[in-house]
CSV table of C-alpha atoms in Angstrom, one decimal:
chain,number,residue,atom,x,y,z
A,1,MET,CA,-0.1,0.0,0.0
A,2,LEU,CA,1.1,3.5,-0.3
A,3,LYS,CA,0.5,3.6,3.4
A,4,ARG,CA,-0.1,-0.2,2.9
A,5,SER,CA,-2.9,-2.1,4.7
A,6,LEU,CA,-1.4,-4.2,7.6
A,7,LEU,CA,-1.7,-7.9,7.2
A,8,LEU,CA,-4.3,-9.4,9.5
A,9,ALA,CA,-3.0,-12.0,12.0
A,10,GLY,CA,-3.8,-15.5,11.3
A,11,GLY,CA,-5.4,-16.1,14.6
A,12,VAL,CA,-7.7,-13.0,14.4
A,13,ILE,CA,-8.9,-14.2,11.0
A,14,ALA,CA,-9.5,-17.9,12.4
A,15,ALA,CA,-11.6,-16.3,15.3
A,16,LEU,CA,-13.8,-14.5,12.7
A,17,VAL,CA,-14.2,-17.5,10.6
A,18,LEU,CA,-15.3,-19.6,13.6
A,19,LEU,CA,-17.5,-16.9,15.4
A,20,SER,CA,-19.0,-15.1,12.3
A,21,PRO,CA,-19.0,-17.3,9.3
A,22,GLY,CA,-21.9,-15.3,7.7
A,23,LEU,CA,-19.9,-12.0,8.0
A,24,VAL,CA,-16.7,-13.1,6.3
A,25,PRO,CA,-17.9,-13.1,2.7
A,26,ASP,CA,-18.8,-9.4,2.8
A,27,MET,CA,-16.5,-8.5,5.7
A,28,GLY,CA,-15.4,-5.2,4.1
A,29,ARG,CA,-18.8,-3.8,3.8
A,30,ALA,CA,-19.8,-5.0,7.3
A,31,MET,CA,-16.7,-3.7,9.0
A,32,ALA,CA,-17.0,-0.2,7.2
A,33,GLN,CA,-19.7,0.8,9.5
A,34,SER,CA,-18.1,-0.3,12.7
A,35,GLY,CA,-15.9,2.7,13.6
A,36,GLY,CA,-15.8,4.5,16.9
A,37,PHE,CA,-17.9,7.5,17.7
A,38,GLY,CA,-17.3,10.2,15.3
A,39,LYS,CA,-15.1,8.0,13.0
A,40,ASN,CA,-17.7,6.4,10.6
A,41,LYS,CA,-17.3,7.0,7.0
A,42,VAL,CA,-19.9,9.3,5.3
A,43,GLN,CA,-21.3,7.8,2.1
A,44,TYR,CA,-21.9,10.9,-0.1
A,45,ARG,CA,-22.9,9.1,-3.3
A,46,GLU,CA,-23.8,5.8,-4.8
A,47,PHE,CA,-21.7,4.2,-7.3
A,48,ASP,CA,-23.0,2.3,-10.4
A,49,TRP,CA,-20.2,-0.2,-11.1
A,50,HIS,CA,-19.0,-1.9,-14.2
A,51,TYR,CA,-16.0,-3.9,-15.0
A,52,ILE,CA,-13.6,-5.2,-17.7
A,53,SER,CA,-11.5,-8.3,-17.5
A,54,THR,CA,-8.0,-9.0,-18.7
A,55,GLU,CA,-6.1,-12.2,-18.4
A,56,HIS,CA,-5.2,-11.6,-14.7
A,57,PHE,CA,-7.5,-8.8,-13.4
A,58,ASP,CA,-11.0,-7.7,-13.1
A,59,ILE,CA,-11.0,-4.0,-13.3
A,60,TYR,CA,-14.1,-2.1,-11.7
A,61,PHE,CA,-15.0,1.5,-12.6
A,62,TYR,CA,-18.1,3.8,-12.6
A,63,GLU,CA,-19.5,6.5,-14.8
A,64,GLY,CA,-16.7,8.3,-16.8
A,65,GLY,CA,-14.1,5.7,-15.8
A,66,TYR,CA,-13.9,3.4,-18.9
A,67,ASP,CA,-10.7,5.0,-20.3
A,68,LEU,CA,-9.0,4.8,-16.8
A,69,ALA,CA,-9.9,1.1,-16.7
A,70,ALA,CA,-8.6,0.5,-20.2
A,71,PHE,CA,-5.3,2.3,-19.3
A,72,SER,CA,-5.2,0.4,-16.1
A,73,ALA,CA,-5.5,-2.9,-18.0
A,74,ASP,CA,-2.5,-2.3,-20.1
A,75,VAL,CA,-0.4,-0.9,-17.2
A,76,LEU,CA,-1.2,-3.9,-14.9
A,77,GLU,CA,-0.6,-6.7,-17.4
A,78,GLU,CA,2.8,-5.0,-18.6
A,79,ALA,CA,3.7,-4.5,-14.8
A,80,TYR,CA,2.7,-8.0,-14.0
A,81,LEU,CA,5.2,-9.5,-16.5
A,82,LYS,CA,8.0,-7.6,-14.6
A,83,VAL,CA,6.7,-8.4,-11.0
A,84,SER,CA,6.1,-12.0,-11.8
A,85,GLU,CA,9.6,-12.4,-13.1
A,86,GLN,CA,11.2,-10.6,-10.2
A,87,LEU,CA,9.5,-12.8,-7.8
A,88,ASN,CA,9.6,-16.0,-9.8
A,89,TYR,CA,5.9,-16.4,-9.2
A,90,ARG,CA,2.7,-16.8,-11.5
A,91,LEU,CA,-0.7,-15.7,-10.0
A,92,ARG,CA,-3.2,-18.4,-9.3
A,93,ALA,CA,-6.2,-16.2,-8.8
A,94,ARG,CA,-7.5,-13.3,-10.5
A,95,VAL,CA,-6.9,-9.9,-8.7
A,96,PRO,CA,-9.9,-7.5,-8.4
A,97,VAL,CA,-8.9,-3.8,-9.0
A,98,ILE,CA,-11.2,-1.0,-7.8
A,99,LEU,CA,-10.9,2.3,-9.3
A,100,TYR,CA,-12.1,5.8,-8.1
A,101,GLU,CA,-12.0,9.1,-10.2
A,102,SER,CA,-10.9,11.3,-7.2
A,103,HIS,CA,-9.5,10.9,-3.8
A,104,ASN,CA,-12.8,12.2,-2.2
A,105,ASP,CA,-14.7,9.3,-3.9
A,106,PHE,CA,-11.7,6.8,-2.8
A,107,GLN,CA,-12.2,8.0,0.9
A,108,GLN,CA,-15.7,6.4,1.0
A,109,THR,CA,-14.7,3.0,-0.1
A,110,ASN,CA,-16.1,0.0,1.9
A,111,VAL,CA,-13.2,-2.2,1.1
A,112,THR,CA,-11.5,-1.2,4.2
A,113,SER,CA,-13.1,-0.1,7.3
A,114,SER,CA,-10.1,2.3,7.9
A,115,LEU,CA,-10.4,6.0,7.5
A,116,LEU,CA,-8.1,7.0,4.6
A,117,GLU,CA,-6.0,10.1,4.9
A,118,GLU,CA,-5.0,12.3,2.1
A,119,GLY,CA,-1.6,10.9,2.0
A,120,VAL,CA,-2.8,7.3,1.2
A,121,GLY,CA,-2.5,6.9,-2.5
A,122,GLY,CA,-4.0,3.5,-2.7
A,123,PHE,CA,-4.0,0.1,-0.8
A,124,THR,CA,-4.1,-3.7,-1.2
A,125,GLU,CA,-6.1,-5.6,1.3
A,126,SER,CA,-5.0,-9.1,2.1
A,127,LEU,CA,-8.3,-10.9,2.9
A,128,LYS,CA,-9.4,-10.8,-0.6
A,129,ASN,CA,-6.3,-9.4,-2.2
A,130,ARG,CA,-8.2,-6.4,-3.7
A,131,MET,CA,-6.3,-3.4,-5.0
A,132,VAL,CA,-8.0,0.0,-4.5
A,133,MET,CA,-6.8,3.4,-5.8
A,134,PRO,CA,-7.8,6.8,-7.0
A,135,PHE,CA,-7.0,8.8,-9.9
A,136,THR,CA,-5.8,12.3,-8.9
A,137,GLY,CA,-5.0,13.8,-12.4
A,138,SER,CA,-1.5,12.5,-13.1
A,139,TYR,CA,-1.2,9.4,-15.2
A,140,GLU,CA,2.4,8.9,-14.1
A,141,ASP,CA,1.3,9.0,-10.4
A,142,PHE,CA,-1.6,6.6,-11.4
A,143,ARG,CA,0.8,4.3,-13.2
A,144,HIS,CA,3.1,4.2,-10.3
A,145,VAL,CA,0.3,3.5,-7.8
A,146,LEU,CA,-1.1,0.5,-10.0
A,147,HIS,CA,2.4,-1.1,-10.3
A,148,HIS,CA,3.1,-0.5,-6.6
A,149,GLU,CA,-0.1,-2.1,-5.4
A,150,LEU,CA,0.3,-4.8,-7.9
A,151,THR,CA,3.5,-5.9,-6.4
A,152,HIS,CA,1.9,-6.2,-3.0
A,153,ALA,CA,-0.9,-8.3,-4.6
A,154,VAL,CA,1.7,-10.7,-6.0
A,155,THR,CA,3.8,-10.6,-2.9
A,156,PHE,CA,0.6,-11.6,-0.8
A,157,GLU,CA,-0.3,-14.4,-2.9
A,158,LYS,CA,3.5,-15.7,-3.2
A,159,LEU,CA,3.7,-15.7,0.5
A,160,TYR,CA,0.3,-16.8,1.8
A,161,GLY,CA,-1.3,-18.4,-1.4
A,162,PRO,CA,-4.7,-17.4,-2.8
A,163,GLY,CA,-7.8,-17.1,-0.8
A,164,MET,CA,-8.9,-16.5,2.8
A,165,GLY,CA,-8.0,-20.0,4.1
A,166,SER,CA,-4.3,-19.6,3.3
A,167,LEU,CA,-4.0,-16.6,5.7
A,168,ILE,CA,-4.6,-18.9,8.8
A,169,SER,CA,-1.9,-21.4,7.6
A,170,SER,CA,1.5,-21.7,9.2
A,171,ARG,CA,3.0,-19.7,6.4
A,172,SER,CA,1.1,-16.6,7.6
A,173,LEU,CA,3.2,-16.6,10.7
A,174,PHE,CA,5.9,-14.8,8.6
A,175,GLN,CA,5.3,-11.2,7.6
A,176,LEU,CA,7.7,-9.0,5.7
A,177,PRO,CA,8.9,-6.0,7.6
A,178,LEU,CA,7.6,-2.7,6.4
A,179,TRP,CA,11.0,-1.6,4.9
A,180,PHE,CA,11.1,-4.8,2.7
A,181,ALA,CA,7.5,-4.9,1.7
A,182,GLU,CA,7.2,-1.2,0.8
A,183,GLY,CA,10.8,-0.9,-0.4
A,184,PHE,CA,10.2,-3.7,-3.0
A,185,ALA,CA,6.9,-2.2,-4.2
A,186,GLU,CA,8.8,1.1,-4.6
A,187,TYR,CA,11.8,-0.5,-6.1
A,188,ALA,CA,9.6,-2.3,-8.7
A,189,SER,CA,7.1,0.5,-9.6
A,190,ARG,CA,9.9,3.1,-9.7
A,191,HIS,CA,12.1,0.8,-12.0
A,192,GLY,CA,14.8,0.7,-9.3
A,193,TRP,CA,15.5,4.2,-8.6
A,194,ASP,CA,14.2,7.7,-9.2
A,195,THR,CA,15.2,11.3,-8.6
A,196,PHE,CA,12.8,12.0,-5.7
A,197,ALA,CA,13.9,8.9,-3.8
A,198,ASP,CA,17.5,10.1,-4.4
A,199,MET,CA,16.6,13.5,-2.9
A,200,VAL,CA,15.1,12.0,0.2
A,201,ILE,CA,17.8,9.5,0.9
A,202,ARG,CA,20.5,12.1,0.2
A,203,ASP,CA,19.0,14.5,2.7
A,204,ALA,CA,18.6,11.7,5.4
A,205,THR,CA,22.2,10.6,4.8
A,206,VAL,CA,23.8,14.0,5.0
A,207,HIS,CA,21.7,15.2,7.9
A,208,GLY,CA,22.0,12.0,9.9
A,209,TYR,CA,18.2,10.9,10.4
A,210,LEU,CA,18.3,7.6,8.7
A,211,VAL,CA,16.6,5.1,10.9
A,212,PRO,CA,17.8,1.4,11.3
A,213,LEU,CA,15.9,-0.6,8.9
A,214,GLN,CA,14.3,-2.8,11.7
A,215,TYR,CA,12.8,0.3,13.3
A,216,VAL,CA,11.9,2.6,10.4
A,217,GLY,CA,8.3,3.3,9.9
A,218,GLY,CA,6.1,6.1,8.1
A,219,TYR,CA,7.2,7.6,4.8
A,220,LEU,CA,11.0,6.9,5.4
A,221,ALA,CA,10.1,3.2,5.4
A,222,TYR,CA,9.2,3.6,1.7
A,223,LYS,CA,12.3,5.4,0.5
A,224,GLN,CA,14.8,3.7,2.8
A,225,GLY,CA,13.4,0.3,1.8
A,226,GLN,CA,13.6,1.3,-1.9
A,227,SER,CA,17.2,2.3,-1.4
A,228,ALA,CA,18.0,-0.9,0.6
A,229,LEU,CA,16.3,-3.1,-2.2
A,230,LEU,CA,18.3,-1.3,-4.8
A,231,PHE,CA,21.6,-2.0,-2.8
A,232,LEU,CA,20.5,-5.7,-2.4
A,233,ALA,CA,19.8,-6.1,-6.2
A,234,GLU,CA,23.1,-4.4,-7.1
A,235,ARG,CA,25.3,-6.1,-4.6
A,236,TYR,CA,23.9,-9.5,-4.6
A,237,GLY,CA,21.6,-9.9,-7.7
A,238,GLU,CA,17.8,-9.0,-8.1
A,239,GLU,CA,17.0,-12.8,-7.8
A,240,LYS,CA,17.8,-12.7,-4.0
A,241,ILE,CA,14.5,-10.7,-3.5
A,242,ALA,CA,12.5,-13.6,-4.5
A,243,GLU,CA,14.7,-16.0,-2.6
A,244,ILE,CA,14.4,-14.0,0.5
A,245,MET,CA,10.8,-14.1,0.4
A,246,SER,CA,10.7,-17.8,-0.4
A,247,ARG,CA,12.9,-18.7,2.7
A,248,GLY,CA,10.8,-16.5,4.9
A,249,ARG,CA,7.8,-18.9,4.6
A,250,PHE,CA,9.9,-21.6,6.2
A,251,GLU,CA,12.3,-19.6,8.3
A,252,ALA,CA,9.4,-17.5,9.8
A,253,SER,CA,12.2,-14.8,10.5
A,254,MET,CA,13.5,-11.9,8.3
A,255,ASP,CA,16.8,-12.1,10.0
A,256,ASN,CA,17.1,-15.9,9.2
A,257,SER,CA,16.0,-15.5,5.6
A,258,LEU,CA,18.6,-12.7,5.0
A,259,LYS,CA,21.4,-14.8,6.5
A,260,LYS,CA,20.4,-17.9,4.3
A,261,ALA,CA,20.2,-15.9,1.3
A,262,ILE,CA,23.1,-13.4,1.4
A,263,GLY,CA,25.0,-14.2,4.6
A,264,LEU,CA,24.1,-11.2,6.4
A,265,GLY,CA,21.5,-10.7,9.2
A,266,VAL,CA,19.2,-7.5,9.3
A,267,ASP,CA,21.6,-5.5,11.3
A,268,GLU,CA,24.7,-6.5,9.3
A,269,PHE,CA,22.8,-5.7,6.0
A,270,ASP,CA,21.7,-2.4,7.5
A,271,GLU,CA,25.1,-1.5,8.4
A,272,ALA,CA,26.5,-2.3,4.9
A,273,TRP,CA,23.8,-0.5,3.3
A,274,GLN,CA,24.4,2.7,5.4
A,275,LYS,CA,28.1,2.6,4.7
A,276,ARG,CA,27.3,2.6,1.0
A,277,LEU,CA,25.3,5.6,1.4
A,278,ARG,CA,27.9,7.5,3.4
A,279,LYS,CA,30.5,6.8,0.9
A,280,GLU,CA,28.1,8.0,-1.9
A,281,TYR,CA,26.7,11.1,-0.3
A,282,TRP,CA,29.0,12.4,2.3
A,283,PRO,CA,31.6,13.9,-0.2
A,284,GLU,CA,28.9,16.4,-1.2
A,285,ILE,CA,28.8,17.8,2.3
A,286,SER,CA,31.9,20.3,1.7
A,287,GLU,CA,30.0,21.6,-1.5
A,288,ARG,CA,26.8,22.3,0.2
A,289,GLU,CA,25.5,25.1,2.3
A,290,GLU,CA,22.9,24.8,5.0
A,291,PRO,CA,19.6,26.8,4.7
A,292,LYS,CA,20.7,28.9,7.7
A,293,ASP,CA,23.7,30.1,5.9
A,294,PHE,CA,21.9,31.9,3.3
A,295,ALA,CA,18.3,32.4,4.4
A,296,ARG,CA,16.4,33.5,7.5
A,297,GLN,CA,14.1,30.8,9.1
A,298,LEU,CA,10.5,32.0,9.7
A,299,THR,CA,9.0,28.9,11.1
A,300,ASP,CA,10.2,26.6,13.7
A,301,HIS,CA,8.1,23.3,14.1
A,302,GLU,CA,10.0,22.3,17.4
A,303,LYS,CA,9.0,25.6,19.0
A,304,ASP,CA,5.5,26.1,17.8
A,305,GLY,CA,4.4,22.5,17.9
A,306,THR,CA,3.5,22.3,14.1
A,307,TYR,CA,4.2,19.2,11.9
A,308,LEU,CA,4.3,21.0,8.5
A,309,ASN,CA,4.3,24.5,7.5
A,310,ASP,CA,3.8,24.3,3.6
A,311,ARG,CA,2.6,26.0,0.5
A,312,PRO,CA,3.5,29.6,1.5
A,313,ALA,CA,2.1,32.6,-0.7
A,314,PHE,CA,3.3,36.0,-0.5
A,315,SER,CA,0.9,38.9,-0.1
A,316,PRO,CA,1.1,41.5,-2.7
A,317,ARG,CA,3.3,43.9,-0.7
A,318,GLY,CA,5.6,41.0,0.3
A,319,ASP,CA,5.2,41.7,4.1
A,320,ARG,CA,3.2,38.7,4.9
A,321,LEU,CA,2.9,34.9,4.0
A,322,ALA,CA,-0.1,32.8,4.1
A,323,VAL,CA,0.9,29.3,5.2
A,324,LEU,CA,-0.9,25.8,5.4
A,325,SER,CA,0.2,24.5,8.7
A,326,GLU,CA,-0.6,21.1,10.6
A,327,TYR,CA,-1.0,21.7,14.2
A,328,SER,CA,-2.4,19.4,16.8
A,329,ASP,CA,-3.6,17.1,14.0
A,330,TYR,CA,-5.6,19.7,12.2
A,331,THR,CA,-4.7,22.0,9.3
A,332,GLU,CA,-5.0,25.7,9.6
A,333,VAL,CA,-4.3,28.5,7.4
A,334,LYS,CA,-2.2,31.2,9.2
A,335,ILE,CA,-0.7,34.6,8.2
A,336,ILE,CA,3.0,35.1,9.3
A,337,SER,CA,5.3,38.1,9.1
A,338,THR,CA,8.0,37.8,6.5
A,339,VAL,CA,10.3,39.8,8.8
A,340,ASP,CA,10.5,37.5,11.8
A,341,GLY,CA,7.9,34.9,11.1
A,342,GLN,CA,5.7,35.9,13.9
A,343,LYS,CA,2.1,34.6,13.6
A,344,LEU,CA,0.0,37.6,12.8
A,345,SER,CA,-3.4,35.7,12.6
A,346,ARG,CA,-5.2,32.4,12.0
A,347,VAL,CA,-7.6,32.6,9.0
A,348,LEU,CA,-9.4,29.3,9.5
A,349,LYS,CA,-9.1,25.6,10.9
A,350,GLY,CA,-9.8,22.7,8.7
A,351,GLY,CA,-10.7,19.2,9.6
A,352,ARG,CA,-13.3,20.3,12.4
A,353,SER,CA,-16.7,20.4,10.4
A,354,ASP,CA,-18.0,19.3,7.2
A,355,ARG,CA,-17.7,22.9,5.9
A,356,PHE,CA,-13.8,22.4,5.9
A,357,GLU,CA,-13.3,18.7,5.9
A,358,SER,CA,-9.8,19.0,4.4
A,359,LEU,CA,-7.7,21.9,3.1
A,360,HIS,CA,-5.7,19.6,0.9
A,361,SER,CA,-2.3,20.5,2.4
A,362,PHE,CA,-0.6,17.8,0.5
A,363,LEU,CA,-1.8,18.8,-2.9
A,364,SER,CA,-3.1,22.2,-3.2
A,365,GLY,CA,-2.0,25.8,-2.4
A,366,ILE,CA,-3.5,29.3,-1.5
A,367,SER,CA,-3.4,32.7,-3.3
A,368,PHE,CA,-3.8,36.4,-2.1
A,369,SER,CA,-6.1,38.7,-4.0
A,370,PRO,CA,-4.4,41.8,-5.6
A,371,ASP,CA,-5.4,44.0,-2.8
A,372,GLY,CA,-4.2,41.6,-0.1
A,373,SER,CA,-7.6,41.3,1.6
A,374,THR,CA,-8.8,38.0,0.3
A,375,LEU,CA,-7.2,34.3,0.2
A,376,ALA,CA,-8.5,31.6,-2.5
A,377,LEU,CA,-8.0,28.1,-1.4
A,378,ILE,CA,-9.5,24.7,-2.1
A,379,ALA,CA,-11.2,22.7,0.5
A,380,LYS,CA,-13.2,19.4,0.8
A,381,SER,CA,-16.7,20.6,1.9
A,382,LYS,CA,-19.6,18.2,2.3
A,383,GLY,CA,-17.9,15.5,0.3
A,384,GLU,CA,-16.8,17.6,-2.7
A,385,ASP,CA,-14.2,20.1,-3.4
A,386,ALA,CA,-15.2,23.7,-3.4
A,387,LEU,CA,-13.4,27.1,-4.1
A,388,PHE,CA,-13.3,29.3,-1.1
A,389,LEU,CA,-12.6,33.1,-1.1
A,390,VAL,CA,-11.8,33.9,2.6
A,391,ASP,CA,-11.1,37.3,4.3
A,392,VAL,CA,-7.6,37.4,5.5
A,393,ASP,CA,-8.4,39.2,8.8
A,394,GLY,CA,-10.8,36.4,9.6
A,395,ASN,CA,-13.9,38.6,9.5
A,396,GLY,CA,-16.0,36.2,7.4
A,397,MET,CA,-16.4,34.4,4.1
A,398,ASP,CA,-16.5,36.4,1.1
A,399,LYS,CA,-17.8,33.6,-1.4
A,400,VAL,CA,-18.0,29.9,-1.8
A,401,LEU,CA,-18.1,28.3,-5.4
A,402,ARG,CA,-19.1,24.7,-5.7
A,403,LEU,CA,-18.3,23.9,-9.3
A,404,GLY,CA,-19.1,20.1,-9.6
A,405,PHE,CA,-15.5,18.9,-10.0
A,406,ALA,CA,-14.3,15.5,-8.7
A,407,SER,CA,-11.3,17.3,-7.2
A,408,MET,CA,-9.6,20.7,-7.4
A,409,ARG,CA,-6.3,22.3,-6.5
A,410,SER,CA,-4.0,25.2,-6.6
A,411,PRO,CA,-6.1,28.3,-7.1
A,412,VAL,CA,-4.6,31.7,-8.4
A,413,ILE,CA,-6.5,34.9,-8.4
A,414,ALA,CA,-5.9,36.9,-11.5
A,415,PRO,CA,-4.2,40.3,-11.3
A,416,ASP,CA,-7.6,42.1,-11.9
A,417,GLY,CA,-9.1,40.2,-9.0
A,418,GLN,CA,-12.2,39.3,-11.2
A,419,SER,CA,-11.3,35.7,-11.7
A,420,VAL,CA,-9.5,32.5,-10.4
A,421,VAL,CA,-7.6,29.8,-12.3
A,422,PHE,CA,-7.3,26.3,-10.9
A,423,ALA,CA,-6.5,22.7,-11.8
A,424,ALA,CA,-9.3,20.2,-11.6
A,425,ALA,CA,-9.9,16.6,-12.4
A,426,ARG,CA,-13.2,15.2,-14.1
A,427,TYR,CA,-13.5,11.5,-14.9
A,428,ASP,CA,-10.1,10.7,-16.4
A,429,ARG,CA,-8.9,14.2,-17.2
A,430,ASP,CA,-7.0,16.8,-15.3
A,431,ASP,CA,-7.2,20.5,-16.8
A,432,LEU,CA,-6.9,24.0,-16.1
A,433,TYR,CA,-10.1,26.1,-15.7
A,434,GLN,CA,-10.9,29.8,-15.2
A,435,VAL,CA,-14.0,30.9,-13.1
A,436,ASP,CA,-15.4,34.4,-12.9
A,437,ILE,CA,-15.8,35.2,-9.3
A,438,ALA,CA,-18.9,37.3,-9.7
A,439,THR,CA,-21.0,35.0,-11.9
A,440,GLY,CA,-19.6,31.6,-11.2
A,441,THR,CA,-19.0,31.1,-15.1
A,442,VAL,CA,-16.3,28.4,-15.8
A,443,ARG,CA,-14.1,28.6,-18.7
A,444,ARG,CA,-12.1,25.4,-19.7
A,445,LEU,CA,-8.5,26.4,-20.6
A,446,THR,CA,-7.0,23.0,-21.5
A,447,ASP,CA,-8.6,19.9,-22.8
A,448,ASP,CA,-6.3,16.9,-23.0
A,449,ARG,CA,-5.0,13.9,-21.1
A,450,TYR,CA,-2.1,15.6,-19.8
A,451,ASP,CA,-1.6,16.8,-16.2
A,452,GLU,CA,-1.4,20.6,-15.6
A,453,GLN,CA,-0.3,22.0,-12.2
A,454,ASP,CA,0.5,25.1,-10.2
A,455,ALA,CA,-0.5,27.8,-12.6
A,456,ASP,CA,0.4,31.4,-12.1
A,457,PHE,CA,-0.4,34.7,-14.0
A,458,ASP,CA,2.2,37.2,-15.2
A,459,PRO,CA,1.6,40.7,-13.9
A,460,THR,CA,-0.5,41.7,-16.9
A,461,GLY,CA,-2.9,38.8,-16.5
A,462,THR,CA,-2.8,38.0,-20.1
A,463,LYS,CA,-0.3,35.2,-19.7
A,464,LEU,CA,-0.4,32.0,-17.7
A,465,VAL,CA,2.7,29.8,-16.6
A,466,PHE,CA,2.2,26.3,-15.6
A,467,ALA,CA,3.9,22.8,-15.1
A,468,SER,CA,2.7,20.0,-17.5
A,469,ASP,CA,3.9,16.7,-18.8
A,470,ARG,CA,2.5,17.6,-22.2
A,471,PRO,CA,5.0,17.1,-25.1
A,472,VAL,CA,7.5,19.9,-25.5
A,473,ASP,CA,7.3,19.5,-29.3
A,474,GLY,CA,3.5,19.1,-29.3
A,475,PRO,CA,1.0,21.4,-31.0
A,476,ALA,CA,1.5,25.1,-29.6
A,477,THR,CA,-2.1,25.4,-28.2
A,478,LEU,CA,-3.8,25.1,-24.8
A,479,ARG,CA,-6.2,22.4,-26.1
A,480,LEU,CA,-4.5,19.5,-27.6
A,481,PRO,CA,-6.3,17.2,-30.0
A,482,ASP,CA,-6.9,13.5,-29.0
A,483,GLU,CA,-5.0,11.9,-31.7
A,484,GLN,CA,-3.1,9.5,-29.5
A,485,ASN,CA,-4.4,6.1,-28.1
A,486,PRO,CA,-5.3,6.9,-24.6
A,487,ARG,CA,-3.5,3.7,-23.6
A,488,THR,CA,-0.3,4.4,-25.2
A,489,PHE,CA,0.3,8.1,-25.0
A,490,SER,CA,3.6,9.7,-23.6
A,491,TYR,CA,3.4,11.2,-20.1
A,492,GLY,CA,5.3,11.7,-17.0
A,493,ILE,CA,8.0,14.2,-18.0
A,494,TYR,CA,7.2,17.6,-16.7
A,495,ASN,CA,8.4,21.0,-18.1
A,496,ILE,CA,7.3,24.6,-17.6
A,497,PHE,CA,5.0,26.2,-20.2
A,498,GLU,CA,3.7,29.8,-20.9
A,499,ALA,CA,0.1,30.3,-22.5
A,500,ASP,CA,-1.3,33.5,-23.9
A,501,LEU,CA,-4.8,33.6,-22.7
A,502,THR,CA,-5.9,35.9,-25.5
A,503,THR,CA,-4.7,33.6,-28.5
A,504,GLY,CA,-4.4,30.2,-26.7
A,505,ALA,CA,-0.9,29.9,-28.0
A,506,VAL,CA,1.5,27.8,-25.8
A,507,ARG,CA,5.2,27.6,-25.7
A,508,PRO,CA,7.6,25.7,-23.5
A,509,LEU,CA,10.0,27.8,-21.4
């Protein structure tokens, strides 16, 4: 899972089978209603499900999701060939794949009773080996999650066999540690290594916050695990990954499995891996400056108790910053001084009512109006995303625009203050839109299968700059024709583009 679902203990499953045999076939639906007070999932809509089948997968989708399902079918079958070769294992049971067209829809799923945070990009549950994931606008992110969760599905069946009964066998006593399970899923889905993982591991190595593998958790488990699996494959051969898993079914210990496969226990392997990282990254320390050497620190999470201070936006005069801040498990929008970082005001708090269920601090951003009096932000509200225009001084709400999109993010107010541009996903597409604040009229700026992100105006308001994975040498227009097969088009390489809103002409920068 991207935040993977935990394997259920064999004894717990056995108890459920013995005590509640009628519950087991539809356990996901039954358990979804069993949360504690205030923790039940809210079902905002009903889904009319359809499915397509491939050789190994049954892919479920609802209205508007056929192209996503077709894309998933090709990605999954191609990825399966690689994963099955890496693990030396062929699936014996079909894998159900359940697709949602937005994260808001995904959070309503009954496949798991757990509440799904925004950081969860997908999961694979072990009881029926079902893969569940949302589309968030980027086909590259979607491809990565499909491949990542497929890796878990094949791993589950390899270790525990198909079907619920296999989970209570003696083999289920062995569980892959988080660093290995998520590390292999990232290693497989990222084709070994990628620049983002390199950034994370480089920083952790240089600044000394790598965690020993047997104790690592959270997001670092994914990236440290990916790095460790890359080290394992390069030093001992990729075939050792499958061998370690196979030995685990009989050794019932990761330490013993590693020793039998490569001659090192977990602690010894961890030491060798970290030594390799120090050799690779430490020479760069002499060439790098610390942020405090060239910048002034404005927030300090250790002093103010925040977890994240993210997505800062300058006020027009440059004397203030609007910041999305995680404080006491809730997200808030606060205004701080750019001189000393002093907190000047709190604009609003999220996560405390259905009006502001989530402020999308992982995905979205905020924007000041030209006169500095108003902030534009996207929030999940009553089950759907909406555009909020909020008074900076906390004196009330200026406007709420509910525009009917599956998901929205990154609004930016035009220099004339009359409109807002934002990115939004609908069905299988993520595009840029412009809404007139006074009338609520929406103008679609792009219309293609590519991802558009983080748009911003030039000072005149006639041009827009944005990031996109559209082809650099493609047609010089905002709206690209659908000439390519939706299953095979090229995606995932991002560049910066400038668009003339008057003529619709686009050029790469």
